[in-house]
PDB file of C-alpha atoms in Angstrom:
ATOM      1  CA  MET A   1     123.230 108.236  79.419  1.00 62.00           C
ATOM      2  CA  LYS A   2     122.308 109.471  82.900  1.00 59.00           C
ATOM      3  CA  ARG A   3     118.663 109.599  81.817  1.00 61.00           C
ATOM      4  CA  ILE A   4     118.721 105.988  80.642  1.00 61.00           C
ATOM      5  CA  ILE A   5     120.338 104.824  83.887  1.00 60.00           C
ATOM      6  CA  SER A   6     117.791 106.809  85.928  1.00 55.00           C
ATOM      7  CA  MET A   7     114.915 105.311  83.965  1.00 55.00           C
ATOM      8  CA  MET A   8     116.316 101.807  84.455  1.00 52.00           C
ATOM      9  CA  ILE A   9     116.644 102.347  88.212  1.00 57.00           C
ATOM     10  CA  LEU A  10     113.050 103.595  88.448  1.00 53.00           C
ATOM     11  CA  PHE A  11     111.862 100.647  86.391  1.00 50.00           C
ATOM     12  CA  PHE A  12     113.629  98.128  88.649  1.00 46.00           C
ATOM     13  CA  ILE A  13     112.301  99.827  91.784  1.00 53.00           C
ATOM     14  CA  ALA A  14     108.762  99.710  90.444  1.00 50.00           C
ATOM     15  CA  VAL A  15     109.042  96.092  89.325  1.00 45.00           C
ATOM     16  CA  SER A  16     110.520  94.954  92.632  1.00 45.00           C
ATOM     17  CA  CYS A  17     107.883  96.638  94.812  1.00 46.00           C
ATOM     18  CA  ASN A  18     105.637  93.848  96.034  1.00 42.00           C
ATOM     19  CA  SER A  19     103.139  96.379  97.352  1.00 46.00           C
ATOM     20  CA  TYR A  20     102.033  97.304  93.853  1.00 45.00           C
ATOM     21  CA  GLN A  21      99.442  95.727  91.586  1.00 47.00           C
ATOM     22  CA  ASN A  22      98.860  96.451  87.926  1.00 47.00           C
ATOM     23  CA  VAL A  23      95.453  97.840  87.029  1.00 49.00           C
ATOM     24  CA  SER A  24      94.660  96.984  83.448  1.00 46.00           C
ATOM     25  CA  SER A  25      92.482  99.453  81.609  1.00 45.00           C
ATOM     26  CA  ASN A  26      89.360  98.533  79.754  1.00 45.00           C
ATOM     27  CA  GLU A  27      87.409 100.628  77.255  1.00 40.00           C
ATOM     28  CA  SER A  28      84.154  99.840  79.052  1.00 39.00           C
ATOM     29  CA  ASN A  29      83.601 102.087  82.060  1.00 41.00           C
ATOM     30  CA  LYS A  30      81.317  99.814  84.084  1.00 40.00           C
ATOM     31  CA  THR A  31      83.090  96.477  83.944  1.00 40.00           C
ATOM     32  CA  THR A  32      85.003  94.572  86.545  1.00 40.00           C
ATOM     33  CA  GLU A  33      88.707  94.025  86.079  1.00 38.00           C
ATOM     34  CA  PRO A  34      90.086  90.480  85.924  1.00 37.00           C
ATOM     35  CA  ILE A  35      93.131  90.772  88.206  1.00 38.00           C
ATOM     36  CA  ALA A  36      95.168  88.075  89.942  1.00 44.00           C
ATOM     37  CA  ASP A  37      93.809  88.841  93.439  1.00 57.00           C
ATOM     38  CA  ASP A  38      90.266  87.496  93.445  1.00 70.00           C
ATOM     39  CA  TYR A  39      88.705  90.366  95.411  1.00 77.00           C
ATOM     40  CA  GLU A  40      89.937  92.894  92.838  1.00 78.00           C
ATOM     41  CA  SER A  41      87.957  91.155  90.100  1.00 79.00           C
ATOM     42  CA  ASN A  42      84.839  92.336  91.951  1.00 83.00           C
ATOM     43  CA  TRP A  43      85.739  96.031  91.717  1.00 87.00           C
ATOM     44  CA  VAL A  44      83.347  97.962  89.501  1.00 91.00           C
ATOM     45  CA  TYR A  45      84.847 100.928  87.645  1.00 93.00           C
ATOM     46  CA  PHE A  46      82.717 104.001  86.965  1.00 95.00           C
ATOM     47  CA  ASP A  47      83.222 107.552  85.709  1.00 95.00           C
ATOM     48  CA  LEU A  48      82.577 110.270  88.264  1.00 94.00           C
ATOM     49  CA  GLN A  49      80.053 112.674  86.714  1.00 94.00           C
ATOM     50  CA  GLU A  50      80.547 115.691  88.990  1.00 96.00           C
ATOM     51  CA  SER A  51      82.697 117.042  91.810  1.00 96.00           C
ATOM     52  CA  THR A  52      82.091 114.934  94.894  1.00 97.00           C
ATOM     53  CA  GLU A  53      82.890 115.500  98.553  1.00 97.00           C
ATOM     54  CA  LEU A  54      84.574 112.572 100.279  1.00 96.00           C
ATOM     55  CA  LYS A  55      85.370 111.813 103.934  1.00 96.00           C
ATOM     56  CA  ILE A  56      88.603 109.813 103.916  1.00 94.00           C
ATOM     57  CA  ILE A  57      88.788 106.313 105.395  1.00 91.00           C
ATOM     58  CA  SER A  58      92.206 105.485 103.960  1.00 90.00           C
ATOM     59  CA  HIS A  59      94.776 107.265 101.786  1.00 92.00           C
ATOM     60  CA  GLN A  60      97.986 105.809 100.337  1.00 92.00           C
ATOM     61  CA  LEU A  61     100.355 107.864  98.174  1.00 93.00           C
ATOM     62  CA  ALA A  62     101.844 106.410  95.010  1.00 93.00           C
ATOM     63  CA  GLY A  63     105.281 105.055  95.912  1.00 87.00           C
ATOM     64  CA  VAL A  64     107.050 106.458  92.853  1.00 88.00           C
ATOM     65  CA  GLY A  65     106.260 109.256  90.442  1.00 87.00           C
ATOM     66  CA  CYS A  66     105.066 108.686  86.909  1.00 89.00           C
ATOM     67  CA  GLY A  67     107.688 108.270  84.228  1.00 87.00           C
ATOM     68  CA  THR A  68     108.190 105.106  82.246  1.00 86.00           C
ATOM     69  CA  ILE A  69     105.394 103.625  84.342  1.00 90.00           C
ATOM     70  CA  ALA A  70     102.135 105.178  85.493  1.00 93.00           C
ATOM     71  CA  THR A  71     101.348 105.150  89.207  1.00 94.00           C
ATOM     72  CA  ALA A  72      98.408 106.309  91.278  1.00 95.00           C
ATOM     73  CA  SER A  73      97.555 107.044  94.883  1.00 95.00           C
ATOM     74  CA  VAL A  74      94.616 105.165  96.416  1.00 94.00           C
ATOM     75  CA  THR A  75      92.010 106.993  98.465  1.00 94.00           C
ATOM     76  CA  ILE A  76      88.985 105.284  99.993  1.00 93.00           C
ATOM     77  CA  GLY A  77      86.197 107.329 101.494  1.00 94.00           C
ATOM     78  CA  VAL A  78      82.494 107.931 101.995  1.00 95.00           C
ATOM     79  CA  THR A  79      80.468 110.386  99.874  1.00 96.00           C
ATOM     80  CA  LYS A  80      77.626 112.633 101.101  1.00 95.00           C
ATOM     81  CA  LYS A  81      75.245 110.038  99.574  1.00 95.00           C
ATOM     82  CA  ASN A  82      76.837 107.457 101.916  1.00 95.00           C
ATOM     83  CA  ASP A  83      78.536 105.523  99.097  1.00 94.00           C
ATOM     84  CA  THR A  84      81.975 104.148  99.888  1.00 94.00           C
ATOM     85  CA  ILE A  85      84.285 104.489  96.876  1.00 95.00           C
ATOM     86  CA  ARG A  86      87.921 103.991  95.885  1.00 94.00           C
ATOM     87  CA  VAL A  87      89.649 106.796  93.947  1.00 97.00           C
ATOM     88  CA  PHE A  88      92.868 106.419  91.969  1.00 96.00           C
ATOM     89  CA  GLU A  89      94.745 109.697  91.357  1.00 97.00           C
ATOM     90  CA  LEU A  90      97.460 109.412  88.733  1.00 96.00           C
ATOM     91  CA  CYS A  91     101.023 110.362  89.700  1.00 95.00           C
ATOM     92  CA  ASN A  92     100.125 111.552  93.214  1.00 94.00           C
ATOM     93  CA  THR A  93     103.253 111.178  95.343  1.00 94.00           C
ATOM     94  CA  LYS A  94     102.900 114.419  97.347  1.00 94.00           C
ATOM     95  CA  LYS A  95      99.276 115.290  98.177  1.00 94.00           C
ATOM     96  CA  ASP A  96      98.709 113.465 101.438  1.00 93.00           C
ATOM     97  CA  PHE A  97      95.374 113.586 103.265  1.00 94.00           C
ATOM     98  CA  PRO A  98      94.508 112.581 106.850  1.00 93.00           C
ATOM     99  CA  VAL A  99      91.993 109.904 107.797  1.00 92.00           C
ATOM    100  CA  ASN A 100      88.609 111.551 108.572  1.00 94.00           C
ATOM    101  CA  GLY A 101      89.604 114.593 106.511  1.00 95.00           C
ATOM    102  CA  ASN A 102      87.219 115.951 103.888  1.00 96.00           C
ATOM    103  CA  VAL A 103      88.320 116.370 100.280  1.00 97.00           C
ATOM    104  CA  ILE A 104      86.761 117.176  96.923  1.00 97.00           C
ATOM    105  CA  ILE A 105      87.136 114.664  94.100  1.00 97.00           C
ATOM    106  CA  GLU A 106      87.115 116.173  90.615  1.00 97.00           C
ATOM    107  CA  PRO A 107      86.243 113.788  87.759  1.00 97.00           C
ATOM    108  CA  ALA A 108      89.126 112.385  85.717  1.00 96.00           C
ATOM    109  CA  THR A 109      89.146 110.130  82.697  1.00 93.00           C
ATOM    110  CA  ARG A 110      90.168 106.549  83.181  1.00 92.00           C
ATOM    111  CA  PRO A 111      93.438 106.023  81.310  1.00 92.00           C
ATOM    112  CA  SER A 112      93.841 103.555  78.472  1.00 91.00           C
ATOM    113  CA  PHE A 113      97.193 102.347  79.838  1.00 92.00           C
ATOM    114  CA  THR A 114      98.260 100.191  82.775  1.00 89.00           C
ATOM    115  CA  VAL A 115      98.526 101.906  86.168  1.00 91.00           C
ATOM    116  CA  MET A 116     100.370 100.660  89.264  1.00 91.00           C
ATOM    117  CA  TYR A 117      99.021 101.474  92.711  1.00 89.00           C
ATOM    118  CA  PRO A 118      99.980 100.697  96.328  1.00 88.00           C
ATOM    119  CA  LYS A 119      98.077  97.949  98.095  1.00 82.00           C
ATOM    120  CA  ILE A 120      96.720  98.511 101.590  1.00 79.00           C
ATOM    121  CA  TYR A 121      97.734  95.962 104.231  1.00 78.00           C
ATOM    122  CA  ILE A 122      97.222  95.329 107.929  1.00 79.00           C
ATOM    123  CA  GLN A 123      99.468  93.310 110.230  1.00 81.00           C
ATOM    124  CA  ASP A 124      98.016  90.408 112.199  1.00 81.00           C
ATOM    125  CA  GLU A 125      99.082  89.377 115.705  1.00 86.00           C
ATOM    126  CA  ASN A 126     101.815  87.112 114.241  1.00 87.00           C
ATOM    127  CA  GLY A 127     103.324  89.955 112.242  1.00 84.00           C
ATOM    128  CA  SER A 128     102.072  88.692 108.875  1.00 84.00           C
ATOM    129  CA  LEU A 129     100.790  91.189 106.336  1.00 83.00           C
ATOM    130  CA  LEU A 130      97.181  90.666 105.282  1.00 82.00           C
ATOM    131  CA  THR A 131      95.116  92.429 102.667  1.00 81.00           C
ATOM    132  CA  HIS A 132      93.119  95.156 104.407  1.00 79.00           C
ATOM    133  CA  PRO A 133      89.414  94.193 104.585  1.00 82.00           C
ATOM    134  CA  VAL A 134      88.458  97.539 103.024  1.00 81.00           C
ATOM    135  CA  ASN A 135      89.973  96.287  99.728  1.00 78.00           C
ATOM    136  CA  LYS A 136      87.432  93.479  99.675  1.00 78.00           C
ATOM    137  CA  GLN A 137      84.468  95.552 100.871  1.00 83.00           C
ATOM    138  CA  VAL A 138      84.791  98.653  98.687  1.00 83.00           C
ATOM    139  CA  LEU A 139      83.799  97.746  95.150  1.00 87.00           C
ATOM    140  CA  LYS A 140      83.064 101.090  93.451  1.00 93.00           C
ATOM    141  CA  THR A 141      86.274 102.399  91.883  1.00 94.00           C
ATOM    142  CA  THR A 142      87.001 105.531  89.849  1.00 96.00           C
ATOM    143  CA  TYR A 143      89.742 107.926  88.781  1.00 97.00           C
ATOM    144  CA  GLY A 144      89.786 111.498  90.032  1.00 97.00           C
ATOM    145  CA  ILE A 145      91.794 114.529  91.083  1.00 97.00           C
ATOM    146  CA  ILE A 146      91.759 115.028  94.837  1.00 97.00           C
ATOM    147  CA  GLU A 147      91.841 118.490  96.379  1.00 96.00           C
ATOM    148  CA  ARG A 148      91.512 119.714  99.954  1.00 92.00           C
ATOM    149  CA  LYS A 149      88.047 121.018 100.788  1.00 87.00           C
ATOM    150  CA  LYS A 150      88.124 124.802 101.042  1.00 78.00           C
TER     151      LYS A 150
END
């Protein structure tokens, strides 16, 4: 009974979080995702082929852990080849990384299920929340496991 109540609470928290957007999965690895926010339909998903070093521009932890729903952290950074990419890491609610820090991204398979992730916002001079420009500029998107550079 306690487990059911806990799962219901987590579900309602996840559903009520306006800072989350569903990411639908697609079998094709190099297709764009049709999502309600127009800029997200321009994201191009790819599979990382090898470990890649990344200098972090932005990092946002998943707001809730995985359970009945799948969540992911969002990390945006620049590779050694000067590509700017977005990396979703499933269930990451604890591994936080500083801006300008260097990390290693290990390849991970894109899941076949829906994943929720935090959106990145900025506040304008009137106090309104706006979608961060980096969400519109960074198109290359992948899944990975993020580790601190040793």
